[in-house]
XYZ file of C-alpha atoms in Angstrom:
656
model
C 0.163 -0.045 0.276
C 1.291 3.535 -1.111
C 0.576 6.117 0.982
C 1.769 10.023 -0.585
C 1.231 12.815 1.240
C 1.079 15.781 -1.657
C 1.142 20.009 -0.581
C 0.356 22.739 -2.660
C 1.863 26.214 -2.543
C 1.146 29.368 -4.664
C 4.814 30.867 -6.177
C 5.214 34.583 -6.560
C 7.495 35.568 -9.581
C 8.144 39.346 -9.941
C 10.053 40.916 -12.914
C 13.574 42.157 -12.236
C 14.899 44.877 -14.928
C 18.776 44.333 -15.995
C 20.334 47.635 -17.992
C 23.427 47.595 -19.674
C 25.041 50.996 -20.329
C 27.965 51.929 -22.634
C 31.616 52.058 -21.330
C 32.118 55.245 -19.460
C 35.164 57.425 -18.706
C 37.082 56.616 -21.414
C 40.943 57.822 -20.824
C 44.353 55.837 -21.062
C 47.667 56.385 -19.015
C 50.756 57.251 -20.453
C 54.255 55.962 -19.422
C 57.381 57.761 -21.297
C 60.834 56.451 -20.816
C 63.257 58.850 -19.776
C 65.561 57.913 -21.791
C 65.449 60.252 -25.189
C 63.837 57.131 -27.122
C 60.924 58.272 -27.854
C 59.098 54.963 -26.170
C 55.520 55.738 -24.627
C 53.504 52.816 -22.848
C 49.731 53.331 -23.243
C 47.408 51.811 -20.785
C 43.944 52.111 -22.188
C 41.318 52.777 -19.075
C 37.472 53.132 -18.668
C 34.441 52.182 -16.876
C 32.692 49.173 -17.971
C 35.014 48.303 -21.022
C 35.918 44.675 -21.769
C 38.344 45.139 -24.361
C 39.983 48.250 -25.872
C 40.766 49.541 -29.615
C 43.453 52.196 -30.628
C 42.220 53.560 -33.658
C 45.144 56.084 -33.756
C 48.412 56.674 -31.811
C 48.512 60.388 -33.324
C 51.961 60.801 -34.938
C 50.811 59.945 -38.848
C 51.541 56.510 -38.738
C 49.026 53.969 -39.798
C 49.633 51.393 -36.888
C 47.004 50.428 -34.796
C 46.158 48.372 -31.770
C 42.989 45.702 -31.559
C 41.755 43.863 -28.685
C 43.982 45.047 -25.785
C 42.188 43.528 -22.953
C 41.613 45.507 -19.101
C 44.786 46.013 -17.710
C 46.989 45.154 -20.369
C 49.485 48.237 -21.978
C 50.686 48.268 -25.817
C 53.699 50.592 -26.521
C 54.794 53.268 -29.288
C 57.741 54.811 -30.080
C 57.154 58.745 -31.135
C 59.481 62.108 -32.042
C 59.008 64.748 -29.963
C 55.921 66.376 -30.117
C 51.744 66.607 -29.080
C 50.075 64.520 -30.034
C 46.069 62.804 -30.007
C 45.383 59.324 -29.088
C 42.867 57.901 -30.016
C 40.585 55.101 -28.484
C 37.512 52.896 -28.285
C 36.348 51.330 -25.351
C 33.976 48.011 -26.206
C 31.440 47.450 -23.885
C 28.693 44.372 -23.408
C 25.865 43.974 -26.602
C 28.485 45.477 -29.186
C 28.376 49.010 -26.991
C 31.571 51.373 -27.801
C 32.537 54.505 -26.329
C 35.701 56.098 -28.271
C 37.486 59.292 -27.074
C 40.863 60.841 -28.092
C 43.432 61.496 -25.363
C 46.308 64.456 -25.966
C 50.077 63.288 -25.181
C 52.518 65.081 -25.071
C 56.302 63.953 -25.441
C 59.244 65.910 -24.362
C 62.488 64.838 -24.461
C 65.620 65.988 -22.197
C 68.027 67.982 -22.517
C 71.650 66.237 -22.653
C 73.342 66.215 -19.412
C 76.927 65.842 -18.367
C 78.161 67.347 -21.712
C 82.233 67.540 -21.841
C 83.835 68.748 -24.272
C 87.456 67.110 -24.964
C 90.165 69.916 -27.056
C 93.287 68.524 -28.417
C 94.916 71.474 -29.706
C 98.839 70.805 -31.646
C 100.148 73.884 -32.601
C 97.938 75.737 -34.789
C 95.678 72.789 -35.242
C 92.402 71.639 -32.731
C 90.913 68.826 -32.956
C 87.704 68.774 -31.209
C 85.533 65.451 -29.625
C 82.462 65.418 -26.824
C 80.562 63.516 -24.950
C 77.031 63.530 -23.624
C 74.383 61.609 -22.159
C 70.843 61.740 -24.707
C 72.945 63.739 -26.898
C 72.358 62.397 -30.702
C 75.237 65.056 -32.447
C 76.577 68.766 -31.489
C 77.617 71.549 -32.996
C 81.096 72.789 -32.899
C 82.311 76.471 -33.070
C 85.943 77.126 -33.413
C 85.399 80.505 -31.875
C 86.097 82.479 -35.569
C 84.018 85.651 -36.452
C 81.207 84.714 -38.810
C 81.535 80.862 -38.939
C 78.956 78.314 -39.814
C 78.988 75.267 -37.061
C 80.737 72.555 -38.137
C 78.712 68.853 -37.509
C 80.086 66.761 -35.050
C 79.161 63.308 -34.798
C 79.003 61.402 -30.813
C 81.867 58.807 -31.506
C 83.699 61.104 -34.295
C 86.211 64.566 -34.200
C 86.150 67.312 -36.213
C 89.414 69.649 -36.934
C 90.500 72.992 -37.671
C 93.702 74.778 -38.483
C 93.333 78.297 -36.926
C 95.595 81.263 -38.792
C 97.311 82.240 -35.807
C 97.642 81.550 -32.217
C 96.437 83.198 -29.501
C 92.960 82.640 -27.311
C 89.326 81.532 -28.825
C 86.945 80.664 -27.420
C 85.453 76.723 -28.611
C 81.636 76.416 -28.419
C 80.010 73.026 -28.448
C 75.773 72.664 -28.576
C 74.386 68.862 -27.854
C 71.340 68.234 -29.810
C 68.892 65.280 -28.081
C 65.741 64.039 -30.197
C 64.191 67.018 -29.345
C 64.490 70.900 -29.310
C 66.418 70.886 -25.703
C 70.415 71.438 -25.722
C 72.564 71.745 -24.032
C 75.802 73.853 -24.743
C 79.515 74.524 -23.063
C 82.456 77.366 -24.212
C 85.622 76.998 -23.091
C 89.014 78.824 -24.010
C 91.815 77.391 -26.083
C 95.067 78.897 -26.340
C 96.835 78.059 -30.242
C 100.543 78.203 -30.414
C 101.769 78.809 -33.751
C 103.483 75.401 -35.034
C 106.953 74.956 -33.494
C 109.555 75.770 -36.485
C 112.768 77.349 -37.082
C 113.295 80.511 -36.391
C 111.749 80.012 -33.124
C 110.805 83.002 -30.864
C 108.725 83.205 -27.662
C 106.133 85.903 -28.754
C 103.474 83.166 -29.436
C 105.467 79.998 -28.385
C 103.967 76.300 -27.308
C 105.281 76.555 -23.800
C 104.883 72.476 -23.529
C 107.734 71.849 -26.080
C 110.109 73.647 -23.926
C 111.536 70.962 -21.465
C 114.074 71.690 -18.486
C 115.962 67.980 -17.564
C 118.442 67.491 -14.775
C 117.696 70.035 -12.633
C 117.361 72.831 -14.276
C 113.562 75.307 -14.608
C 112.827 77.066 -17.823
C 109.569 79.253 -18.788
C 108.368 82.660 -21.026
C 109.070 85.331 -19.444
C 108.596 89.619 -20.294
C 112.077 90.340 -21.707
C 114.249 91.758 -18.852
C 116.525 93.714 -21.166
C 115.482 95.335 -24.366
C 119.248 96.981 -25.376
C 120.785 94.325 -27.599
C 116.800 92.584 -28.605
C 113.437 94.214 -28.837
C 111.254 91.027 -28.316
C 108.695 91.743 -26.093
C 108.948 87.698 -24.399
C 112.086 85.638 -23.910
C 113.033 81.990 -22.887
C 114.563 82.238 -19.134
C 116.499 79.117 -18.161
C 117.840 78.793 -14.410
C 120.726 76.140 -13.758
C 119.864 74.720 -10.228
C 122.225 72.196 -7.991
C 121.183 69.140 -9.741
C 123.082 67.207 -12.368
C 126.753 68.653 -14.918
C 124.921 68.030 -17.671
C 121.546 70.042 -16.347
C 119.907 71.475 -20.125
C 117.216 72.484 -21.784
C 115.400 71.237 -25.173
C 112.973 72.734 -27.367
C 111.245 69.918 -29.687
C 109.728 71.447 -33.422
C 106.910 70.287 -34.558
C 108.114 68.576 -38.271
C 112.162 67.865 -38.522
C 114.238 70.450 -39.258
C 114.771 71.146 -43.232
C 117.574 72.211 -45.312
C 120.566 71.126 -43.189
C 123.193 69.813 -45.946
C 122.913 73.733 -46.818
C 121.326 76.048 -43.841
C 123.457 74.289 -41.080
C 124.206 77.099 -39.062
C 121.590 77.365 -36.154
C 122.362 80.499 -34.241
C 120.531 82.092 -31.172
C 120.262 85.187 -29.052
C 121.948 84.224 -25.306
C 121.577 86.408 -22.332
C 123.663 85.343 -20.237
C 125.492 86.449 -16.129
C 128.583 86.296 -16.567
C 131.745 86.428 -19.062
C 133.640 83.424 -19.746
C 130.968 80.466 -19.593
C 129.700 78.366 -22.232
C 126.748 77.248 -24.091
C 127.014 73.815 -25.406
C 124.284 72.498 -28.327
C 122.971 69.184 -30.287
C 120.790 68.753 -32.187
C 119.035 65.473 -31.809
C 116.759 62.895 -32.954
C 113.220 62.576 -31.895
C 113.146 58.700 -31.094
C 116.702 57.825 -31.006
C 118.981 59.938 -29.033
C 122.200 58.330 -30.681
C 121.431 59.998 -33.661
C 122.699 63.616 -32.791
C 124.903 66.554 -34.675
C 127.396 65.726 -32.218
C 127.893 68.573 -28.957
C 128.861 72.087 -30.197
C 130.263 74.452 -27.792
C 130.445 78.367 -28.111
C 132.325 80.550 -25.662
C 129.890 83.798 -24.135
C 130.952 86.875 -23.711
C 128.827 87.628 -21.019
C 128.726 90.535 -18.880
C 124.730 90.563 -18.916
C 123.944 91.778 -22.307
C 122.361 89.730 -25.494
C 124.950 88.193 -28.022
C 124.324 86.025 -30.952
C 125.705 82.627 -30.763
C 126.342 80.449 -34.076
C 126.547 76.494 -34.068
C 127.892 75.384 -37.259
C 126.822 72.328 -37.814
C 127.723 71.476 -41.081
C 129.384 68.098 -39.786
C 125.808 67.054 -39.381
C 124.406 63.445 -40.911
C 121.583 65.397 -42.990
C 119.842 62.615 -44.300
C 118.632 61.820 -40.820
C 116.128 63.925 -38.782
C 116.144 66.522 -36.234
C 113.762 67.529 -33.979
C 115.219 67.948 -30.826
C 117.223 71.230 -30.110
C 119.302 70.410 -27.009
C 121.590 73.119 -25.206
C 123.472 72.970 -21.823
C 125.093 76.108 -20.034
C 128.494 75.219 -18.448
C 127.868 71.546 -19.423
C 130.263 69.697 -16.892
C 129.566 72.165 -13.743
C 126.467 71.608 -11.405
C 124.592 74.579 -11.426
C 123.884 76.920 -8.064
C 120.527 78.387 -8.850
C 120.181 82.525 -8.000
C 121.227 85.201 -10.320
C 124.795 84.074 -11.209
C 122.905 80.796 -13.164
C 120.203 82.348 -14.670
C 120.298 83.056 -18.557
C 117.749 84.122 -20.990
C 117.618 82.756 -25.207
C 115.632 84.191 -27.928
C 115.278 83.682 -31.922
C 116.726 80.251 -32.219
C 117.559 80.681 -36.132
C 119.012 78.710 -38.995
C 120.769 80.005 -41.815
C 123.114 78.596 -44.193
C 126.860 78.813 -43.998
C 127.299 79.996 -47.750
C 124.342 82.487 -48.270
C 125.210 83.653 -51.696
C 126.919 81.982 -55.029
C 130.578 82.539 -54.843
C 130.704 81.755 -58.815
C 128.784 82.821 -61.934
C 126.270 80.167 -63.048
C 127.248 77.564 -65.819
C 127.995 78.642 -69.326
C 124.800 78.108 -71.047
C 125.341 75.217 -73.988
C 122.694 75.737 -76.548
C 124.359 77.505 -79.736
C 123.650 80.981 -79.850
C 121.847 80.176 -83.890
C 118.808 78.371 -81.788
C 118.820 80.829 -79.025
C 116.707 83.688 -78.461
C 118.071 85.135 -75.310
C 116.082 87.708 -72.583
C 118.985 87.899 -70.153
C 122.635 86.407 -70.626
C 125.987 87.372 -71.492
C 126.452 84.215 -73.368
C 123.985 85.617 -76.002
C 122.977 89.089 -78.092
C 119.620 89.232 -76.086
C 116.309 90.611 -77.005
C 115.372 94.325 -75.785
C 113.250 94.241 -72.679
C 111.310 97.011 -72.231
C 110.286 96.820 -68.556
C 111.569 94.964 -65.759
C 109.863 94.162 -62.709
C 106.962 96.223 -63.417
C 104.869 97.803 -60.660
C 102.075 94.923 -60.435
C 101.872 95.027 -56.698
C 104.672 92.840 -55.996
C 106.830 92.726 -53.373
C 110.190 92.218 -55.301
C 112.767 93.628 -55.460
C 115.364 93.238 -59.004
C 119.098 94.327 -59.119
C 121.853 93.256 -61.621
C 124.756 92.150 -59.482
C 127.884 90.416 -60.857
C 129.191 87.758 -60.398
C 132.842 86.551 -61.216
C 132.351 89.442 -63.621
C 128.997 87.883 -64.961
C 125.964 89.534 -64.906
C 123.253 88.494 -62.550
C 119.633 89.006 -61.603
C 119.474 89.127 -58.030
C 115.576 89.313 -56.802
C 114.876 89.696 -53.458
C 111.617 88.769 -51.649
C 110.499 87.460 -54.800
C 106.614 86.724 -54.746
C 105.988 87.293 -58.077
C 107.418 89.664 -60.843
C 107.513 90.325 -64.620
C 109.199 91.341 -67.644
C 108.366 92.975 -70.702
C 109.950 92.641 -74.527
C 107.460 94.212 -75.936
C 103.336 94.701 -76.709
C 103.359 94.884 -80.406
C 103.806 92.236 -82.168
C 105.242 90.384 -78.787
C 108.470 88.553 -79.392
C 107.905 84.667 -82.046
C 109.163 81.569 -80.578
C 108.662 80.061 -83.232
C 110.582 77.115 -83.860
C 111.803 76.930 -80.070
C 111.285 73.833 -77.904
C 112.463 74.615 -74.369
C 112.899 77.634 -72.180
C 115.722 77.434 -69.549
C 117.184 79.160 -66.988
C 119.843 78.921 -63.862
C 118.822 79.667 -60.684
C 120.826 79.972 -57.324
C 119.051 80.062 -53.859
C 119.065 79.103 -49.985
C 115.762 79.631 -49.438
C 112.867 79.647 -51.997
C 110.526 76.918 -51.857
C 108.719 77.288 -55.087
C 109.907 78.822 -58.162
C 107.479 78.884 -61.198
C 108.042 80.736 -64.937
C 104.618 82.496 -66.813
C 104.629 82.908 -70.677
C 101.662 85.762 -71.279
C 100.874 86.235 -74.341
C 98.577 89.075 -74.158
C 97.209 89.003 -77.927
C 93.996 86.851 -76.071
C 92.022 88.147 -73.482
C 91.627 87.760 -69.666
C 90.138 84.349 -68.984
C 90.997 82.781 -72.484
C 92.891 79.842 -71.830
C 95.265 80.468 -74.175
C 96.431 83.745 -72.938
C 99.087 82.717 -70.257
C 100.137 79.504 -68.509
C 102.628 78.597 -65.336
C 105.276 75.738 -64.763
C 106.594 75.398 -61.951
C 109.935 73.578 -60.906
C 109.350 70.422 -59.432
C 111.664 70.307 -56.386
C 113.770 73.515 -55.286
C 117.525 72.546 -54.968
C 119.771 74.749 -52.131
C 122.547 76.046 -52.372
C 124.188 75.441 -55.884
C 123.377 76.841 -59.676
C 120.530 74.933 -61.013
C 119.787 74.437 -64.812
C 116.427 74.298 -65.175
C 114.938 73.403 -68.881
C 111.222 73.176 -69.260
C 109.846 72.173 -72.759
C 107.702 74.633 -74.302
C 104.799 71.846 -75.072
C 104.197 71.892 -70.714
C 102.163 74.940 -71.460
C 98.814 74.679 -72.267
C 98.293 78.701 -73.297
C 99.580 79.868 -76.694
C 103.640 79.634 -76.965
C 104.153 80.896 -80.554
C 104.869 84.115 -79.051
C 105.115 85.966 -75.651
C 104.785 89.588 -74.500
C 105.382 88.996 -70.568
C 107.412 86.624 -68.745
C 106.140 86.243 -64.913
C 108.172 84.070 -62.095
C 106.449 83.182 -59.275
C 108.135 82.495 -56.170
C 108.004 82.182 -52.424
C 108.736 85.583 -50.995
C 112.348 84.680 -51.602
C 116.068 85.382 -52.335
C 116.867 84.154 -55.823
C 119.496 84.570 -58.564
C 118.611 83.891 -62.099
C 120.878 83.863 -64.857
C 120.835 82.471 -68.474
C 117.249 83.080 -69.348
C 116.519 82.141 -72.878
C 114.734 79.798 -75.676
C 115.857 77.913 -77.472
C 115.610 74.459 -80.017
C 117.878 71.124 -80.165
C 119.501 70.679 -82.753
C 119.137 68.540 -86.172
C 121.230 65.702 -86.307
C 123.819 67.893 -88.557
C 125.146 70.998 -89.112
C 122.833 73.159 -92.659
C 126.065 74.743 -93.710
C 130.041 74.166 -93.642
C 132.402 75.989 -90.915
C 132.896 79.792 -91.160
C 136.433 79.555 -93.401
C 139.455 80.632 -90.946
C 141.072 83.501 -91.119
C 144.790 82.766 -90.153
C 147.368 83.648 -92.200
C 148.378 80.214 -94.329
C 152.087 81.165 -93.471
C 151.517 81.174 -89.695
C 149.937 77.649 -89.991
C 150.457 74.118 -89.812
C 147.337 72.417 -90.975
C 145.857 68.545 -90.586
C 143.262 69.365 -92.042
C 140.976 71.855 -93.757
C 140.207 73.094 -96.890
C 141.685 76.506 -96.324
C 145.164 75.196 -96.345
C 147.779 72.802 -97.458
C 147.584 70.050 -95.033
C 150.863 67.937 -94.297
C 150.288 64.317 -95.013
C 148.649 61.786 -92.640
C 149.735 58.373 -92.776
C 146.832 57.037 -90.634
C 143.131 58.106 -89.881
C 141.539 56.659 -87.416
C 143.858 53.746 -86.828
C 142.363 50.188 -84.733
C 143.274 50.766 -81.695
C 140.502 49.170 -79.895
C 137.744 52.698 -80.382
C 134.266 52.301 -80.811
C 134.785 55.408 -83.349
C 133.889 55.097 -87.042
C 134.808 57.800 -89.439
C 133.981 59.284 -92.280
C 134.519 62.325 -95.108
C 131.163 64.028 -95.386
C 130.358 67.501 -97.890
C 128.561 70.523 -96.562
C 128.452 73.183 -99.186
C 131.447 71.919 -101.116
C 133.489 71.522 -97.979
C 134.916 68.154 -96.577
C 134.406 67.592 -92.687
C 135.216 64.518 -90.585
C 132.378 63.266 -89.001
C 132.796 61.303 -86.466
C 130.414 58.670 -85.162
C 129.901 56.587 -81.601
C 133.289 58.233 -80.777
C 134.877 57.445 -77.642
C 138.682 58.342 -78.695
C 139.926 58.120 -82.393
C 143.722 59.036 -83.553
C 146.180 60.141 -86.246
C 149.219 59.343 -87.171
C 150.864 62.177 -89.128
C 154.523 60.474 -89.463
C 156.546 58.667 -86.692
C 159.979 59.420 -88.143
C 160.834 62.521 -87.325
C 157.618 63.546 -86.184
C 155.816 67.448 -87.086
C 157.265 69.949 -85.766
C 155.115 73.062 -84.025
C 157.631 74.495 -81.980
C 157.102 77.665 -83.681
C 154.052 77.354 -83.671
C 151.008 78.768 -80.185
C 147.633 77.508 -80.797
C 146.308 74.595 -81.853
C 142.631 75.404 -83.543
C 139.581 73.112 -85.099
C 135.887 73.840 -84.847
C 133.395 71.386 -84.134
C 129.934 70.743 -84.677
C 127.572 68.242 -82.114
C 123.994 67.126 -81.059
C 125.178 64.932 -78.513
C 128.803 65.073 -76.546
C 128.891 65.706 -73.777
C 132.908 66.310 -73.487
C 135.665 66.582 -76.114
C 139.332 66.826 -75.484
C 142.565 66.554 -77.777
C 145.750 64.713 -76.696
C 149.051 65.311 -78.303
C 151.458 62.349 -78.244
C 155.451 63.009 -78.565
C 156.520 59.444 -78.645
C 160.192 60.003 -78.885
C 159.517 59.786 -75.559
C 158.672 56.924 -73.576
C 155.779 56.334 -71.201
C 157.509 56.637 -68.606
C 159.478 59.996 -69.461
C 157.796 62.068 -66.898
C 154.919 63.067 -68.709
C 156.806 64.368 -71.583
C 155.111 61.918 -73.762
C 151.203 63.160 -73.812
C 148.787 65.326 -72.482
C 145.069 65.504 -73.252
C 143.346 69.249 -73.254
C 139.548 69.268 -73.028
C 137.474 71.347 -74.971
C 135.367 74.027 -72.797
C 131.993 73.492 -72.390
C 130.250 72.012 -75.177
C 127.913 73.624 -76.953
C 125.361 71.612 -78.893
C 123.773 72.717 -82.345
C 126.159 75.421 -84.220
C 129.657 75.387 -85.194
C 131.938 76.018 -82.398
C 135.563 77.460 -82.587
C 138.178 76.078 -80.415
C 141.786 77.475 -79.823
C 143.931 76.182 -77.079
C 147.104 77.356 -76.072
C 149.892 75.056 -76.657
C 151.317 76.190 -73.107
C 148.291 74.286 -71.820
C 149.567 70.825 -72.944
C 152.034 69.417 -70.167
C 154.103 67.439 -72.310
C 156.913 68.296 -74.487
C 154.996 70.200 -77.687
C 157.295 70.598 -79.423
C 156.249 68.043 -82.013
C 153.734 65.632 -82.124
C 153.460 62.163 -84.084
C 150.128 61.201 -82.659
C 146.841 63.604 -82.403
C 144.164 61.797 -80.199
């Protein structure tokens, strides 16, 4: 039996209202890194949001970010500036709320700016460091200058025209508008090169050692030395070899010629010594040797000269080392105080002692401007006033007129302007120069038939490298000139404010392969002549021409203008024999004469041989006399005094 108990109760349901609203208070939190990278972390925020979308980062980029969950973030890199970040908050049932949130990104100014200034003589190298810097601008302290951009890890340099104090400014830039700048004063010195004074002097290269001290001070005694600044040296109680050194910026030049070192010295007492040497910067064993001079002293300025002519000029020397009273210990005080100034370099020989070499071109091939050896064309203007510093005078050296240019920066000459000086057929310009101080020398040819700016008007050709202390012959092909060299009106020297001697300025052409005309007929009366070979006289008999004595020479007789001429080819030596017994008597003669023409010979001599004497007969058998410097391209007459022959020239059997 189943018994069920059932109860009933009435249920009452009340209606509940659910309200769903769009997200509210939409915004974003921004965190900007402080390293000037522009990286920003963006965290969207809103009430009732289930996710977020960043529609635009506001910087013009196409980037966007979707499905950003509440409490999470996204990152984006900005430049410096103000941006409107657009975002949308998503709610339930697709409800959305959008908002624009302003963002300002500003970069930190560079911090801890440090300037690194490295002066060397007149050249300054600048680098810089700063936190947050992306680049720098450098100002070297020159009026009106534009800034020079400097990379973070780079360097820039500038060479100042003169020494002095300069305010160097560096501006550091970050990724934005904020900058940091710093200015420091740097003292620049002229390069330390001979001559050396102390007016604008790099004291870093003035070093004392062994117990001396040095400094640059106002000149304490202007009598005998008008310099404002001088070097002061005090020899204290240290080593007996205590001294000083000045290190030059570059090796001392031209020591083979300018081998005298001069210095002004003020010493407190008479009879002291100053010892100097020049020394290699890397190897002290490479030096000039110590050279000493006795000082007049008596508390006055004097010039002391140290002769370095024995120095090995193939080596390099940058150190000028000197000692006062080498070998004696100093005591300091007034009695051991010295002053020095005006270290300089000079040549032992400062001007040419001999004339320029005699030119070798034959007059027939020459247009001469200045030379005692030729007939010169007329020059209407010498060193005309074109604003140059040059002075010009004509001096005589061994009786030979020579042009002396002083302080030569440039100097011209004018032959004539109409029609000019023709150079037809000429292929070279020649001159000889002598100098101890020039650093450049060039010659400009000017054809004023052309106007200014026309490349055919003028051209300059310079000597490749200046040789000092000796006469140098220069031959420039006219083909090296790029203008029209058919004629010229002006010649212009281009120099380096130096002292130069010039001689033998002429144009010439190389000779042809053979003479175009015969030699001039001799004028000596036949009664006064013993002729060996000439169509103008009756010749003695020659038994052997060019006998085979092992020479390379070949000989032939050629005819020019109907005149018989001996032509020697590949002449190293060649002889002739008149007769061996009794020989050809020339005891009544005073001279031997011959005419020659050559294109390429460099020497020519004539030997008289008297075989009546044995080979060992105290030089009486034979002697050789050379012709003067060989002139090429024209007939040259040579007359040699028989007294120039040291052998017995009363007769001969052979001529060689």
